[in-house]
Coordinates of C-alpha atoms in Angstrom, one line a residue:
M923 CA 74.8 116.9 105.8
F924 CA 78.1 116.0 104.1
K925 CA 78.5 116.0 101.1
F926 CA 81.8 114.5 99.0
K927 CA 82.9 117.1 96.3
L928 CA 85.0 114.2 94.1
Q929 CA 82.2 111.9 94.9
S930 CA 82.1 111.5 90.9
V931 CA 85.9 110.8 90.5
L932 CA 85.6 108.5 93.3
D933 CA 82.7 106.8 91.3
Y934 CA 84.9 106.7 88.1
R935 CA 87.4 104.9 89.8
L936 CA 85.2 102.2 91.1
N937 CA 83.8 101.7 87.7
I938 CA 87.5 101.5 86.3
E939 CA 88.4 99.2 89.3
E940 CA 85.5 96.9 88.3
K941 CA 86.1 97.2 84.5
I942 CA 89.6 95.8 85.0
L943 CA 88.6 93.1 88.0
N944 CA 86.3 91.7 85.1
E945 CA 88.9 91.5 82.4
F946 CA 91.1 90.1 84.9
S947 CA 88.4 87.3 85.9
E948 CA 88.1 86.2 82.3
L949 CA 91.6 86.2 81.3
K950 CA 92.3 84.2 84.7
R951 CA 89.5 81.9 83.3
E952 CA 90.4 81.9 79.5
L953 CA 94.1 80.4 81.6
D954 CA 92.6 77.8 82.9
R955 CA 90.8 76.7 79.8
Q956 CA 94.1 76.7 78.2
K957 CA 95.6 74.7 81.0
A958 CA 92.7 72.3 80.2
M959 CA 93.0 72.1 76.5
L960 CA 97.4 71.6 77.1
E961 CA 96.4 68.7 79.3
E962 CA 93.7 67.2 76.7
L963 CA 96.6 67.4 74.3
K964 CA 99.3 65.2 77.0
S965 CA 96.4 62.9 77.9
E966 CA 95.7 62.0 74.5
R967 CA 99.4 61.8 73.3
E968 CA 100.3 59.8 76.4
S969 CA 97.1 57.2 75.0
M970 CA 98.6 56.6 71.7
V971 CA 102.3 56.2 72.6
A972 CA 100.5 53.5 75.9
G973 CA 98.7 51.8 72.4
L974 CA 101.6 51.7 70.6
R975 CA 103.4 50.0 73.0
N976 CA 100.5 47.5 73.6
M977 CA 100.3 46.9 69.9
Q978 CA 104.2 45.4 70.0
S979 CA 103.1 42.1 71.0
Q980 CA 100.8 42.2 67.8
T981 CA 102.0 42.3 64.1
I982 CA 101.2 45.3 63.0
K983 CA 101.8 47.3 59.3
A984 CA 104.4 49.3 59.4
H985 CA 102.3 52.3 57.3
D986 CA 99.7 52.2 60.7
I987 CA 102.9 52.5 63.5
S988 CA 104.2 55.1 61.1
S989 CA 100.9 56.8 61.2
I990 CA 100.3 56.7 64.7
L991 CA 104.1 57.9 65.2
V992 CA 103.4 60.9 62.9
Y993 CA 100.0 61.6 64.8
V994 CA 102.2 61.6 68.2
D995 CA 104.7 64.1 66.7
R996 CA 102.0 66.4 66.3
L997 CA 100.8 66.1 69.3
R998 CA 103.7 66.9 70.5
E999 CA 103.6 70.0 68.3
S1000 CA 100.4 70.8 69.5
E1001 CA 101.6 70.9 72.7
K1002 CA 104.8 73.1 72.1
Q1003 CA 102.5 75.9 70.7
Q1004 CA 99.9 75.4 73.5
N1005 CA 102.6 76.0 75.8
Q1006 CA 103.6 79.0 74.1
V1007 CA 99.8 80.4 74.1
I1008 CA 99.9 79.7 77.7
L1009 CA 103.1 81.8 78.4
Q1010 CA 101.0 84.6 76.3
T1011 CA 98.3 84.0 78.7
I1012 CA 100.2 84.6 82.1
E1013 CA 101.7 87.1 81.1
A1014 CA 98.5 88.8 79.8
V1015 CA 97.1 87.8 83.6
D1016 CA 100.0 89.2 85.2
Q1017 CA 99.8 92.8 83.1
K1018 CA 95.9 93.0 83.5
R1019 CA 97.2 92.4 87.8
Q1020 CA 99.0 94.9 87.9
E1021 CA 96.3 97.4 86.3
L1022 CA 94.0 96.1 89.1
V1023 CA 96.5 96.9 91.7
E1024 CA 96.8 100.4 90.8
A1025 CA 93.0 100.6 89.9
V1026 CA 92.6 99.8 93.7
K1027 CA 95.3 101.9 95.0
N1028 CA 93.9 105.0 93.2
R1029 CA 89.7 104.0 94.6
K1030 CA 91.8 103.8 98.0
I1031 CA 93.0 107.0 97.8
M1032 CA 90.3 108.8 96.7
E1033 CA 87.8 106.6 99.5
N1034 CA 90.8 108.2 102.2
L1035 CA 90.1 111.6 100.4
K1036 CA 86.4 111.1 101.4
D1037 CA 87.0 109.5 104.7
K1038 CA 89.2 112.4 106.2
Q1039 CA 86.8 115.3 104.7
K1040 CA 84.0 113.4 106.2
E1041 CA 85.9 113.6 109.5
E1042 CA 87.1 117.2 109.1
Y1043 CA 83.0 118.0 108.4
I1044 CA 82.1 116.2 111.7
K1045 CA 84.7 117.4 113.8
D1046 CA 83.9 121.1 112.0
V1047 CA 79.6 120.9 113.2
N1048 CA 81.0 119.3 116.6
D1049 CA 82.9 122.3 116.8
T1050 CA 80.1 124.8 115.7
E1051 CA 77.5 122.9 118.3
Q1052 CA 79.7 123.1 120.6
K1053 CA 80.5 127.0 120.4
D1054 CA 76.5 127.7 120.1
S1055 CA 75.8 125.8 123.1
D1056 CA 79.1 127.6 124.8
E1057 CA 77.3 131.2 124.0
M1058 CA 73.7 129.8 124.8
S1059 CA 75.3 128.9 128.3
V1060 CA 77.1 132.5 128.8
L1061 CA 73.4 134.6 127.2
K1062 CA 71.3 132.2 130.0
F1063 CA 74.3 132.8 132.8
G1064 CA 74.5 136.8 131.7
G1065 CA 70.7 137.2 131.7
R1066 CA 70.4 135.1 135.3
E1067 CA 72.7 137.8 136.9
K1068 CA 70.6 140.4 135.4

């Protein structure tokens, strides 16, 4: 029966790959959340600007208009900050993707080694069986001649 001598190393590499994959998935979810937050900020800013345009036909106090404009500016600043957060998250996702690619390569190397060793084992077993079969045939044939 075939037993891979480096099975513990392969198992370790599988665990590492799974851990990195989970971290990668979490980072992707975080990136999606950050993008959704940015879209909410943009939507709210656009809504405020549209509301301000609609107020043009009404008589409004300058203080109210000023407050709305200050809020819109704060929303724009929040959008800039959110874009920075998104860029940082994208970098983290890319880095984790590279780690994942490396972990997959390491696992596949071990799996290929396992497959080759298993093939060699099967070949050796088949060769041994063939040799034993040949010897039995020779012994049976030799016993008949006597």
